[in-house]
Short mmCIF file of C-alpha atoms in Angstrom, two decimals:
data_model
loop_
_atom_site.label_atom_id
_atom_site.label_comp_id
_atom_site.label_asym_id
_atom_site.label_seq_id
_atom_site.Cartn_x
_atom_site.Cartn_y
_atom_site.Cartn_z
CA MET A 276 13.01 -1.01 -50.12
CA LYS A 277 12.30 -4.82 -50.29
CA LEU A 278 10.01 -6.48 -47.92
CA ASN A 279 11.20 -9.40 -46.43
CA LEU A 280 8.69 -12.35 -47.57
CA LYS A 281 9.27 -14.41 -44.49
CA ILE A 282 6.86 -12.62 -42.30
CA MET A 283 4.00 -12.81 -44.98
CA ASN A 284 2.63 -15.82 -43.50
CA ILE A 285 -0.73 -14.47 -41.97
CA ASN A 286 -2.90 -13.36 -44.99
CA ASN A 287 -1.74 -10.13 -46.14
CA PRO A 288 -3.41 -7.00 -44.87
CA GLN A 289 -5.02 -4.21 -46.91
CA PHE A 290 -2.13 -1.59 -45.72
CA GLU A 291 0.85 -2.74 -43.34
CA VAL A 292 0.37 0.39 -41.05
CA GLY A 293 -2.99 1.94 -40.63
CA ILE A 294 -3.00 5.50 -39.00
CA ILE A 295 -5.49 7.40 -37.06
CA GLY A 296 -5.51 10.83 -37.71
CA GLY A 297 -3.58 13.20 -40.34
CA GLY A 298 -2.12 15.73 -38.00
CA PRO A 299 1.36 16.40 -37.87
CA ALA A 300 2.21 13.22 -35.87
CA GLY A 301 0.29 10.85 -38.45
CA SER A 302 1.78 13.00 -41.80
CA THR A 303 5.26 12.21 -40.79
CA LEU A 304 4.79 9.04 -40.17
CA ALA A 305 3.63 8.34 -43.12
CA SER A 306 5.98 9.98 -44.72
CA TYR A 307 8.96 8.14 -43.22
CA LEU A 308 7.05 5.15 -44.10
CA SER A 309 6.41 5.69 -47.47
CA GLN A 310 9.96 6.97 -48.08
CA ALA A 311 10.76 3.32 -46.88
CA ASN A 312 8.16 1.69 -48.83
CA ILE A 313 5.89 0.56 -46.58
CA SER A 314 2.34 0.79 -47.38
CA CYS A 315 0.12 3.08 -45.13
CA VAL A 316 -3.31 4.41 -44.98
CA VAL A 317 -4.00 7.71 -43.11
CA PHE A 318 -7.57 8.20 -41.63
CA GLU A 319 -8.17 11.81 -40.78
CA ARG A 320 -11.59 13.07 -39.30
CA GLU A 321 -11.65 16.43 -40.47
CA ILE A 322 -11.34 17.97 -43.97
CA PHE A 323 -8.59 20.21 -44.11
CA PRO A 324 -7.49 23.05 -43.59
CA ARG A 325 -8.91 23.07 -40.06
CA PRO A 326 -7.62 25.22 -37.20
CA HIS A 327 -5.62 24.00 -34.56
CA VAL A 328 -3.80 25.35 -31.55
CA GLY A 329 0.08 24.51 -30.88
CA GLU A 330 1.48 27.29 -33.31
CA SER A 331 4.85 27.62 -32.22
CA LEU A 332 7.56 25.25 -32.93
CA VAL A 333 11.02 24.33 -31.80
CA PRO A 334 13.98 23.73 -33.97
CA ALA A 335 14.24 20.33 -33.40
CA THR A 336 11.35 20.22 -35.95
CA ASN A 337 14.05 20.83 -38.53
CA ARG A 338 15.55 17.48 -38.56
CA VAL A 339 12.21 15.82 -39.40
CA PHE A 340 12.06 18.36 -41.92
CA LYS A 341 15.16 17.65 -43.67
CA GLU A 342 14.93 14.31 -43.91
CA LEU A 343 11.23 14.27 -45.08
CA ASN A 344 12.63 16.86 -47.97
CA PHE A 345 10.41 19.21 -46.14
CA LEU A 346 12.27 22.38 -45.40
CA GLU A 347 11.95 23.72 -48.58
CA THR A 348 8.53 23.48 -48.39
CA MET A 349 8.63 25.41 -45.12
CA GLU A 350 10.65 27.86 -46.68
CA GLN A 351 8.33 28.76 -49.59
CA ALA A 352 5.12 28.89 -47.07
CA GLY A 353 6.65 32.15 -45.53
CA PHE A 354 5.59 30.71 -41.90
CA PRO A 355 7.86 33.67 -39.25
CA HIS A 356 11.01 32.83 -38.51
CA LYS A 357 11.56 31.94 -34.91
CA TYR A 358 14.74 33.04 -33.93
CA GLY A 359 14.16 32.81 -29.92
CA ALA A 360 11.87 33.51 -27.12
CA ALA A 361 11.25 36.36 -24.42
CA TRP A 362 9.53 36.55 -21.02
CA THR A 363 7.84 39.73 -19.84
CA ALA A 364 7.77 40.13 -16.26
CA TYR A 365 5.35 42.49 -14.37
CA ASN A 366 7.44 45.15 -14.07
CA ASN A 367 7.80 44.77 -18.06
CA LYS A 368 10.93 43.89 -17.62
CA ILE A 369 11.79 42.09 -21.32
CA TYR A 370 14.09 38.95 -20.90
CA SER A 371 14.68 36.87 -23.94
CA HIS A 372 16.85 33.93 -25.44
CA ASN A 373 18.20 32.89 -29.06
CA PHE A 374 18.58 29.61 -30.51
CA GLU A 375 22.13 30.47 -30.84
CA GLY A 376 24.06 27.39 -29.82
CA MET A 377 21.17 25.25 -30.70
CA PRO A 378 22.50 21.38 -31.66
CA PRO A 379 23.80 21.71 -34.98
CA ASP A 380 21.39 18.82 -36.41
CA TYR A 381 18.33 21.11 -36.11
CA ALA A 382 19.70 24.14 -37.62
CA VAL A 383 17.95 25.26 -41.13
CA ASP A 384 20.10 25.02 -43.69
CA ILE A 385 18.98 25.63 -47.20
CA ARG A 386 21.13 26.43 -50.48
CA PHE A 387 18.34 28.45 -51.79
CA ASP A 388 20.19 29.35 -55.23
CA GLU A 389 21.56 26.22 -56.40
CA GLN A 390 24.91 27.86 -57.77
CA LYS A 391 25.92 28.82 -54.50
CA THR A 392 29.06 26.87 -52.92
CA SER A 393 28.24 27.48 -48.97
CA GLU A 394 25.22 26.76 -47.33
CA SER A 395 23.58 29.47 -45.13
CA ILE A 396 22.75 27.96 -41.63
CA SER A 397 20.56 29.60 -39.32
CA ASN A 398 19.57 29.07 -35.87
CA TYR A 399 15.82 29.49 -35.93
CA THR A 400 12.54 27.55 -36.09
CA TYR A 401 8.96 28.45 -37.53
CA HIS A 402 5.58 29.82 -36.12
CA VAL A 403 2.78 27.96 -38.36
CA ASP A 404 -0.74 28.74 -39.05
CA ARG A 405 -2.13 25.06 -38.15
CA GLY A 406 -4.50 24.82 -40.85
CA LYS A 407 -1.77 25.38 -43.70
CA PHE A 408 0.73 23.38 -42.20
CA ASP A 409 -1.10 20.74 -41.42
CA GLN A 410 -2.40 20.18 -44.61
CA MET A 411 0.68 20.66 -46.25
CA LEU A 412 2.33 18.06 -44.35
CA LEU A 413 -0.54 15.69 -44.94
CA GLU A 414 0.03 16.49 -49.13
CA HIS A 415 3.48 16.14 -48.65
CA ALA A 416 2.69 11.89 -46.98
CA GLU A 417 0.40 11.84 -49.95
CA LYS A 418 2.82 12.61 -52.34
CA LEU A 419 5.22 10.25 -51.24
CA GLY A 420 2.86 7.70 -51.41
CA ALA A 421 0.55 7.41 -48.37
CA THR A 422 -2.94 6.54 -49.04
CA VAL A 423 -4.88 9.32 -46.97
CA TYR A 424 -8.49 9.79 -46.39
CA GLN A 425 -10.04 12.91 -45.12
CA GLY A 426 -13.75 13.60 -43.32
CA VAL A 427 -13.36 9.65 -42.44
CA ARG A 428 -14.43 8.84 -38.52
CA VAL A 429 -12.57 5.85 -37.17
CA THR A 430 -15.17 4.26 -34.95
CA ASN A 431 -13.39 1.40 -33.39
CA ILE A 432 -10.36 -1.07 -33.52
CA GLN A 433 -10.44 -4.79 -33.22
CA PHE A 434 -7.53 -7.04 -32.40
CA SER A 435 -7.38 -10.99 -32.28
CA GLU A 436 -5.01 -12.99 -32.49
CA ASN A 437 -5.24 -15.25 -35.50
CA GLU A 438 -6.05 -12.05 -37.24
CA ASN A 439 -4.68 -8.63 -38.42
CA PRO A 440 -6.10 -5.42 -36.53
CA LYS A 441 -8.86 -3.89 -38.09
CA ILE A 442 -9.66 -0.61 -38.05
CA PHE A 443 -13.60 0.86 -38.38
CA THR A 444 -14.19 3.85 -39.70
CA SER A 445 -17.38 5.40 -40.91
CA GLN A 446 -17.87 8.03 -43.39
CA ASP A 447 -21.69 9.33 -44.47
CA ASP A 448 -22.89 6.96 -42.37
CA LYS A 449 -21.45 4.41 -44.21
CA THR A 450 -18.78 1.64 -41.94
CA ARG A 451 -15.78 0.21 -43.59
CA GLU A 452 -13.15 -2.08 -42.26
CA THR A 453 -9.44 -2.18 -43.09
CA SER A 454 -7.26 -5.04 -42.38
CA VAL A 455 -3.55 -3.21 -41.21
CA ARG A 456 -0.45 -5.00 -39.87
CA LEU A 457 -0.03 -2.33 -37.03
CA VAL A 458 -2.25 0.50 -35.84
CA VAL A 459 -0.99 3.36 -35.00
CA ASP A 460 -2.79 6.31 -32.88
CA ALA A 461 -2.24 9.58 -34.23
CA SER A 462 -5.44 10.71 -33.01
CA GLY A 463 -3.87 13.71 -30.79
CA ARG A 464 -5.83 14.29 -27.56
CA ARG A 465 -8.82 12.60 -28.87
CA THR A 466 -6.59 9.15 -28.20
CA ILE A 467 -9.01 7.16 -29.58
CA LEU A 468 -6.58 3.49 -28.63
CA GLY A 469 -6.02 5.02 -25.15
CA SER A 470 -9.34 5.52 -24.11
CA GLN A 471 -10.30 2.64 -26.10
CA LEU A 472 -7.71 0.34 -24.25
CA ASN A 473 -8.15 2.07 -21.24
CA LEU A 474 -4.39 3.35 -20.95
CA LYS A 475 -5.18 6.93 -20.02
CA ILE A 476 -3.94 8.33 -16.80
CA LYS A 477 -4.75 12.06 -15.66
CA ASP A 478 -2.17 14.44 -14.50
CA PRO A 479 -2.65 14.68 -10.93
CA VAL A 480 -0.45 18.26 -10.99
CA PHE A 481 -1.06 19.89 -14.37
CA ASN A 482 -4.93 21.19 -14.56
CA GLN A 483 -4.34 23.50 -16.85
CA PHE A 484 -6.50 25.49 -19.18
CA ALA A 485 -6.08 27.41 -22.35
CA ILE A 486 -8.40 30.03 -24.13
CA HIS A 487 -7.13 31.94 -27.24
CA THR A 488 -7.56 33.87 -30.36
CA TRP A 489 -6.20 35.54 -33.48
CA PHE A 490 -5.59 39.29 -33.88
CA GLU A 491 -5.26 41.20 -37.03
CA GLY A 492 -3.25 44.42 -36.79
CA PHE A 493 -1.37 43.62 -33.29
CA ASP A 494 1.74 46.25 -33.31
CA ARG A 495 4.66 43.87 -32.55
CA GLY A 496 7.30 46.70 -32.74
CA GLU A 497 10.28 47.08 -34.86
CA THR A 498 12.96 45.35 -32.26
CA GLU A 499 14.85 42.17 -32.97
CA GLN A 500 12.51 40.03 -31.09
CA LYS A 501 9.22 41.23 -32.83
CA ASP A 502 8.84 37.98 -34.36
CA TYR A 503 9.86 35.63 -30.79
CA THR A 504 7.41 33.82 -28.78
CA PHE A 505 6.26 36.02 -26.14
CA ILE A 506 5.30 34.94 -22.62
CA HIS A 507 4.29 37.41 -20.54
CA PHE A 508 3.94 36.15 -16.67
CA LEU A 509 0.58 36.70 -15.10
CA PRO A 510 0.26 38.03 -11.44
CA ILE A 511 -1.70 34.92 -10.62
CA SER A 512 0.51 31.59 -10.10
CA ASN A 513 1.03 29.67 -13.11
CA SER A 514 -0.31 31.24 -15.33
CA TRP A 515 1.05 33.22 -18.50
CA ILE A 516 0.16 34.74 -21.72
CA TRP A 517 1.15 33.59 -24.85
CA GLN A 518 1.97 35.59 -28.09
CA ILE A 519 2.83 33.98 -31.56
CA PRO A 520 3.13 35.36 -34.96
CA ILE A 521 1.03 33.68 -37.39
CA SER A 522 1.97 36.57 -40.11
CA GLU A 523 2.82 39.83 -40.76
CA THR A 524 -0.17 41.26 -39.47
CA VAL A 525 -1.82 38.32 -37.56
CA THR A 526 -0.78 37.32 -33.82
CA SER A 527 -2.14 34.59 -31.99
CA PHE A 528 -2.76 35.12 -28.57
CA GLY A 529 -3.53 32.70 -25.31
CA VAL A 530 -4.23 32.52 -21.39
CA VAL A 531 -2.79 29.71 -19.92
CA THR A 532 -3.88 29.34 -16.20
CA GLN A 533 -4.95 27.00 -13.75
CA LYS A 534 -8.64 25.59 -14.03
CA GLU A 535 -9.64 26.34 -10.72
CA HIS A 536 -8.85 30.50 -11.86
CA PHE A 537 -11.81 29.39 -14.79
CA SER A 538 -15.69 30.34 -14.31
CA LYS A 539 -17.90 27.80 -15.76
CA LYS A 540 -19.64 30.96 -17.46
CA LYS A 541 -18.28 31.37 -21.30
CA GLN A 542 -18.72 34.95 -20.69
CA GLU A 543 -16.79 35.41 -18.02
CA ARG A 544 -13.76 33.34 -19.04
CA GLU A 545 -13.70 35.68 -21.91
CA GLU A 546 -13.34 38.64 -19.23
CA PHE A 547 -11.20 36.82 -17.93
CA PHE A 548 -9.09 36.81 -20.89
CA TRP A 549 -8.94 40.40 -21.01
CA ASP A 550 -8.57 40.84 -17.05
CA CYS A 551 -5.22 38.95 -17.41
CA VAL A 552 -4.09 40.78 -20.50
CA LYS A 553 -4.91 44.18 -18.47
CA THR A 554 -2.10 43.09 -15.94
CA GLN A 555 0.42 44.12 -18.96
CA PRO A 556 -1.06 47.35 -19.58
CA LYS A 557 0.97 47.99 -23.07
CA ILE A 558 0.02 44.77 -24.65
CA TYR A 559 -3.37 45.47 -23.38
CA ASP A 560 -3.87 49.03 -25.08
CA LYS A 561 -1.98 47.75 -28.44
CA LEU A 562 -4.56 44.54 -28.09
CA LYS A 563 -7.48 46.68 -27.79
CA GLN A 564 -6.49 48.04 -31.08
CA ALA A 565 -6.23 45.44 -32.72
CA LYS A 566 -8.91 43.21 -34.65
CA GLN A 567 -10.43 39.70 -33.45
CA LEU A 568 -10.27 37.64 -36.20
CA ARG A 569 -11.94 34.56 -34.80
CA ALA A 570 -14.07 33.37 -31.74
CA PHE A 571 -12.58 32.33 -28.38
CA LYS A 572 -11.20 28.79 -28.48
CA GLU A 573 -10.80 26.95 -24.89
CA GLU A 574 -8.80 23.97 -24.31
CA SER A 575 -8.82 21.74 -20.72
CA ASP A 576 -7.57 18.74 -19.73
CA TYR A 577 -4.88 18.20 -22.22
CA SER A 578 -2.29 16.96 -18.73
CA TYR A 579 -2.27 13.58 -19.35
CA GLY A 580 0.04 10.13 -19.68
CA MET A 581 -0.59 6.54 -20.84
CA LYS A 582 0.42 3.30 -18.81
CA GLN A 583 2.21 2.21 -22.08
CA PHE A 584 3.41 3.82 -25.13
CA CYS A 585 2.66 0.60 -27.55
CA GLY A 586 1.70 -3.21 -27.42
CA ASP A 587 0.89 -6.21 -29.54
CA GLY A 588 0.20 -4.74 -32.86
CA TRP A 589 -0.19 -0.90 -31.87
CA ILE A 590 1.52 1.88 -31.23
CA LEU A 591 0.75 5.59 -29.73
CA VAL A 592 2.67 8.87 -31.14
CA GLY A 593 2.39 12.62 -30.69
CA ASP A 594 -0.06 13.77 -28.44
CA ALA A 595 -2.13 10.37 -28.33
CA ALA A 596 0.94 9.16 -26.65
CA ARG A 597 1.34 12.41 -24.06
CA PHE A 598 1.29 15.75 -23.75
CA VAL A 599 2.00 17.97 -20.88
CA ASP A 600 1.86 21.57 -21.49
CA PRO A 601 2.04 24.19 -24.08
CA ILE A 602 4.57 26.52 -22.48
CA PHE A 603 7.72 24.95 -24.61
CA SER A 604 5.59 24.84 -27.71
CA SER A 605 6.93 20.91 -27.74
CA GLY A 606 3.38 19.91 -28.98
CA VAL A 607 4.42 19.77 -32.53
CA SER A 608 8.29 18.64 -31.90
CA VAL A 609 7.08 15.47 -30.13
CA ALA A 610 4.60 14.60 -32.89
CA LEU A 611 7.38 14.82 -35.29
CA ASN A 612 10.13 13.17 -33.26
CA SER A 613 8.19 10.53 -31.86
CA ALA A 614 6.78 9.34 -35.22
CA ARG A 615 10.33 9.55 -36.38
CA PHE A 616 11.47 7.55 -33.72
CA ALA A 617 8.18 4.91 -33.97
CA SER A 618 9.18 4.80 -37.79
CA HIS A 619 12.55 3.53 -37.07
CA ASP A 620 11.40 0.74 -35.16
CA ILE A 621 8.82 -0.28 -37.77
CA ILE A 622 11.05 -0.23 -40.72
CA ARG A 623 13.75 -2.25 -38.97
CA ALA A 624 11.28 -4.91 -38.21
CA PHE A 625 10.64 -5.30 -41.75
CA GLN A 626 13.93 -4.81 -42.86
CA GLU A 627 15.15 -7.52 -40.42
CA GLY A 628 12.04 -9.51 -41.27
CA ASN A 629 11.61 -10.80 -37.34
CA LEU A 630 8.12 -10.37 -36.90
CA ASP A 631 6.38 -13.03 -34.84
CA GLN A 632 4.23 -14.66 -37.31
CA GLY A 633 3.51 -11.47 -39.57
CA LYS A 634 2.76 -9.52 -36.19
CA PHE A 635 4.17 -6.75 -34.47
CA ARG A 636 4.56 -7.11 -30.95
CA ARG A 637 5.35 -5.14 -27.97
CA LYS A 638 9.49 -6.00 -27.96
CA HIS A 639 9.56 -4.86 -31.99
CA PHE A 640 9.19 -1.10 -29.63
CA GLU A 641 11.62 -1.58 -27.25
CA GLN A 642 13.40 1.36 -28.83
CA TYR A 643 10.53 3.45 -29.21
CA GLU A 644 9.28 2.94 -26.11
CA SER A 645 12.91 3.81 -23.96
CA ILE A 646 13.51 7.17 -26.05
CA LEU A 647 10.33 8.28 -25.62
CA LYS A 648 9.86 7.40 -21.94
CA ARG A 649 13.23 9.54 -21.26
CA GLY A 650 12.39 12.46 -23.63
CA THR A 651 8.70 12.91 -22.09
CA LYS A 652 10.25 12.50 -18.47
CA ASN A 653 12.71 15.28 -19.51
CA TRP A 654 10.59 17.55 -20.90
CA TYR A 655 7.75 16.84 -17.92
CA GLU A 656 11.01 17.51 -15.61
CA PHE A 657 11.63 20.66 -17.21
CA ILE A 658 8.31 21.95 -17.26
CA SER A 659 7.50 21.20 -13.72
CA LEU A 660 10.43 23.13 -12.73
CA TYR A 661 9.93 25.83 -14.75
CA TYR A 662 6.50 26.23 -13.38
CA ARG A 663 7.91 26.07 -9.98
CA LEU A 664 11.10 28.20 -10.29
CA ASN A 665 8.38 30.79 -12.11
CA VAL A 666 9.61 34.32 -12.65
CA LEU A 667 13.44 32.51 -11.10
CA PHE A 668 13.29 30.57 -14.60
CA THR A 669 14.78 33.53 -16.61
CA ARG A 670 18.27 33.37 -14.43
CA PHE A 671 19.19 30.05 -15.97
CA VAL A 672 19.10 31.33 -19.48
CA PHE A 673 20.87 34.28 -18.81
CA ASP A 674 23.56 32.50 -16.55
CA PRO A 675 26.38 31.40 -19.09
CA ARG A 676 27.05 28.25 -16.92
CA HIS A 677 23.64 27.16 -18.01
CA ARG A 678 22.42 29.40 -21.14
CA LEU A 679 23.67 26.36 -23.62
CA ASP A 680 22.13 23.53 -21.58
CA VAL A 681 19.08 25.60 -21.62
CA ILE A 682 18.84 26.37 -25.31
CA LYS A 683 19.48 22.70 -25.96
CA LEU A 684 16.86 21.87 -23.98
CA LEU A 685 14.30 24.49 -25.38
CA SER A 686 15.29 23.55 -28.76
CA GLY A 687 13.55 20.00 -28.30
CA ASP A 688 17.02 18.12 -27.52
CA VAL A 689 15.78 16.21 -24.83
CA TYR A 690 15.92 12.17 -26.42
CA ASP A 691 19.99 11.23 -25.58
CA GLN A 692 20.60 11.85 -22.26
CA ASP A 693 19.16 10.65 -19.34
CA GLU A 694 18.79 13.89 -17.09
CA PRO A 695 20.32 16.81 -18.40
CA SER A 696 22.52 18.48 -15.74
CA VAL A 697 20.67 21.93 -15.73
CA LEU A 698 17.79 20.10 -14.68
CA GLN A 699 19.76 19.05 -11.46
CA GLU A 700 21.01 22.50 -11.12
CA MET A 701 17.14 23.59 -11.50
CA ARG A 702 16.17 21.30 -8.61
CA LYS A 703 18.91 22.04 -6.52
CA ILE A 704 18.05 25.74 -6.44
CA VAL A 705 14.37 25.20 -6.25
CA THR A 706 14.50 22.62 -2.99
CA GLU A 707 17.06 25.32 -1.60
CA ILE A 708 14.57 27.95 -1.96
CA GLU A 709 11.58 25.41 -1.27
CA GLN A 710 13.24 23.76 2.34
CA ASN A 711 14.08 27.47 3.51
CA PRO A 712 11.34 29.92 4.31
CA ASN A 713 13.48 32.68 5.29
CA HIS A 714 14.92 32.58 1.12
CA LEU A 715 13.90 35.83 0.28
CA LEU A 716 12.31 34.27 -3.06
CA HIS A 717 10.24 31.53 -1.09
CA LYS A 718 7.57 33.79 -1.79
CA LEU A 719 7.88 33.42 -5.94
CA LEU A 720 7.91 29.62 -6.30
CA GLY A 721 4.87 28.88 -8.35
CA ASN A 722 2.70 26.96 -6.20
CA LEU A 723 2.63 23.32 -8.66
CA THR A 724 4.94 20.74 -7.24
CA ALA A 725 8.23 19.40 -9.22
CA ASN A 726 7.36 15.85 -7.99
CA ALA A 727 7.66 13.97 -11.80
CA PHE A 728 4.20 12.08 -12.72
CA ASN A 729 5.47 9.30 -14.52
CA PRO A 730 2.87 7.06 -15.97
CA SER A 731 5.02 5.13 -18.49
CA MET B 1084 34.15 52.16 -7.73
CA ASN B 1085 33.91 53.51 -4.39
CA GLN B 1086 31.40 53.01 -1.80
CA LEU B 1087 29.52 55.89 -2.35
CA SER B 1088 28.82 55.25 -5.68
CA ILE B 1089 27.66 51.57 -5.26
CA LYS B 1090 25.29 52.79 -2.11
CA GLU B 1091 24.43 56.10 -3.85
CA THR B 1092 23.79 53.41 -6.98
CA VAL B 1093 21.79 50.99 -5.23
CA LYS B 1094 20.03 53.78 -3.16
CA ASN B 1095 18.59 55.36 -6.73
CA TYR B 1096 17.59 52.49 -8.45
CA ILE B 1097 15.38 51.53 -5.08
CA GLN B 1098 13.87 54.99 -5.20
CA GLN B 1099 13.41 54.43 -8.44
CA GLU B 1100 12.03 50.94 -8.53
CA PHE B 1101 10.41 50.68 -5.70
CA LEU B 1102 9.62 54.01 -3.71
CA TYR B 1103 8.73 56.07 -6.96
CA ASP B 1104 5.42 56.15 -6.00
CA LYS B 1105 6.01 57.19 -2.27
CA PRO B 1106 8.05 60.03 -2.18
CA GLU B 1107 7.46 60.89 1.16
CA LEU B 1108 8.93 57.84 2.81
CA GLU B 1109 12.90 58.82 3.45
CA LEU B 1110 15.13 55.83 2.68
CA ASN B 1111 18.42 55.62 5.02
CA ASP B 1112 21.17 53.17 5.01
CA ASP B 1113 19.52 51.50 7.49
CA SER B 1114 16.17 51.46 6.78
CA LEU B 1115 14.56 47.93 7.24
CA LEU B 1116 14.06 46.71 3.20
CA ILE B 1117 12.84 43.72 3.73
CA GLU B 1118 11.00 43.82 7.25
CA GLU B 1119 9.35 47.27 5.88
CA GLU B 1120 8.43 45.35 2.72
CA ILE B 1121 10.13 48.05 0.92
CA ILE B 1122 10.84 45.22 -1.50
CA ASP B 1123 8.83 42.14 -1.49
CA SER B 1124 10.09 38.82 -3.07
CA LEU B 1125 9.85 39.75 -7.12
CA GLY B 1126 11.02 42.86 -6.06
CA ILE B 1127 14.46 41.41 -4.88
CA PHE B 1128 14.58 39.16 -7.89
CA VAL B 1129 14.44 42.49 -9.98
CA LEU B 1130 17.24 43.71 -7.46
CA ILE B 1131 19.46 40.74 -8.04
CA SER B 1132 18.77 41.56 -11.77
CA PHE B 1133 20.44 44.87 -11.38
CA LEU B 1134 23.25 43.99 -9.26
CA ASP B 1135 24.24 41.51 -11.97
CA GLU B 1136 23.80 44.11 -14.86
CA GLN B 1137 25.01 47.42 -13.18
CA PHE B 1138 28.28 45.45 -11.07
CA GLN B 1139 28.43 42.11 -12.61
CA VAL B 1140 27.80 40.58 -9.45
CA LYS B 1141 26.43 36.86 -9.55
CA VAL B 1142 24.12 36.40 -6.78
CA GLU B 1143 24.17 32.42 -5.62
CA PRO B 1144 20.76 31.35 -4.82
CA GLN B 1145 21.94 30.46 -1.42
CA GLU B 1146 22.92 34.07 -0.60
CA VAL B 1147 19.22 35.31 -1.22
CA ILE B 1148 19.03 35.81 2.69
CA ALA B 1149 17.94 38.79 4.47
CA GLU B 1150 21.67 38.85 6.01
CA ASN B 1151 22.31 40.18 2.74
CA PHE B 1152 19.67 42.59 1.65
CA ALA B 1153 18.19 43.56 4.66
CA THR B 1154 19.36 47.59 4.58
CA LEU B 1155 21.00 49.54 2.33
CA ASP B 1156 24.11 49.16 4.09
CA VAL B 1157 24.23 45.66 4.12
CA ILE B 1158 23.61 45.39 0.65
CA THR B 1159 26.35 47.63 -0.04
CA SER B 1160 29.11 45.42 1.72
CA PHE B 1161 27.52 42.58 0.24
CA VAL B 1162 28.21 43.81 -3.32
CA GLU B 1163 31.59 44.88 -2.01
CA ASN B 1164 32.89 41.73 -0.68
CA LYS B 1165 31.23 40.33 -4.16
CA LEU B 1166 33.96 42.39 -6.05
CA ALA B 1167 36.85 42.57 -3.90
#
């Protein structure tokens, strides 16, 4: 792409776009920009690979993999294919869904063998070892032309009216500054820019906590669902266990609960993990026979929003923009798709040459802002209603009247519609049960309120 | 399916699912299932799934009230009406 020279009327920066963080959001954006020949630099604090939570994907990520020519790399990496998800209730009953009927845009359609004329289209997504996946995606961005620094920490960002934004970094006690036209915060839950600009608002409803680790040799059985994500309901309200296949032999387990259930003492928190697993005796017995591979890791204070997603000279993507809850494996998908939408606005601004004296303004991201608002609002509503419906949610997956709409949501298709009709239907049912204390399912409702929290 | 078999099927299910640890408790056609807490809320949910699987009866959210689930007799006529 040829850059329009009309925009170059303030000193040219060292890079057009500076990206803070080399996780999936940062490396996806860097890949899209590099494909469009827009120079960009990525500053990653860690040296990859490094472990990370958020190992299960949804089909909406496939669209991004396809556009970045990354789908084949995903296949070659041998990550377990995820064909669906299953819920187990306390009575050991299993409710499962697969992605059949998900948006065709999200289908995996790889032609492995060039000789074959027909493409094989499959309704699946992946479970990933985030250490490996994040490294692969970052290397992909580098291969496409992005400049990538690992082990470099961003310490501060400076904006001024007469100059390009500056990113200050440090490595081995040496400080450097880099000038860019646009700063992208993809720093994940560190929310570097959101914190510096005081944009962060803690979610008043969700205050969840997670404790998780990997096990080797957990017997996932031989059924069709053995490589599904499993969500095991716990008898404590709004609490559940995730079971995510990482490889043939390794399985990730995590307990998610409200923070109030967690003790301040680390040892007691680990006991809590095992107490929760014990409520599902079959899982407990098999897990006790498996070998724990890593120390327990904890995640907290991860539910927040931002007052705005973009401004003059900056934009937030992925977790740095918003994170709600891990229940529907939406994290990586929001990272990839928000980076994709952000890249559209950035590339368009360069193509149309309509920067304001060489500067990015908030108005350049109008589309991004409205799409992301809509998407995160839909995710948030879905997650809130899910927690309120609790076990009753499984009714929606099985009701043929709603199944396809629910699958669309579970696939991560949340950006096009103002509000999917199934969310309205769920709200109607929640209200019905909520308002009638004599309703026999009244006691089953989870105790998180379904009032949406819309900071941006 | 005749009345006896609907009632018998539901009765057997309730006995297996909810009363397996209380063999001494006698389940009559007019035993108060909800009031006497033979079936709790989660149990109702499980029972609804069972009615769906067994008789292809779709229970609407507004129908999940004591009037339709109070006793074995009541459940039986509820299912019959749905199937009629």
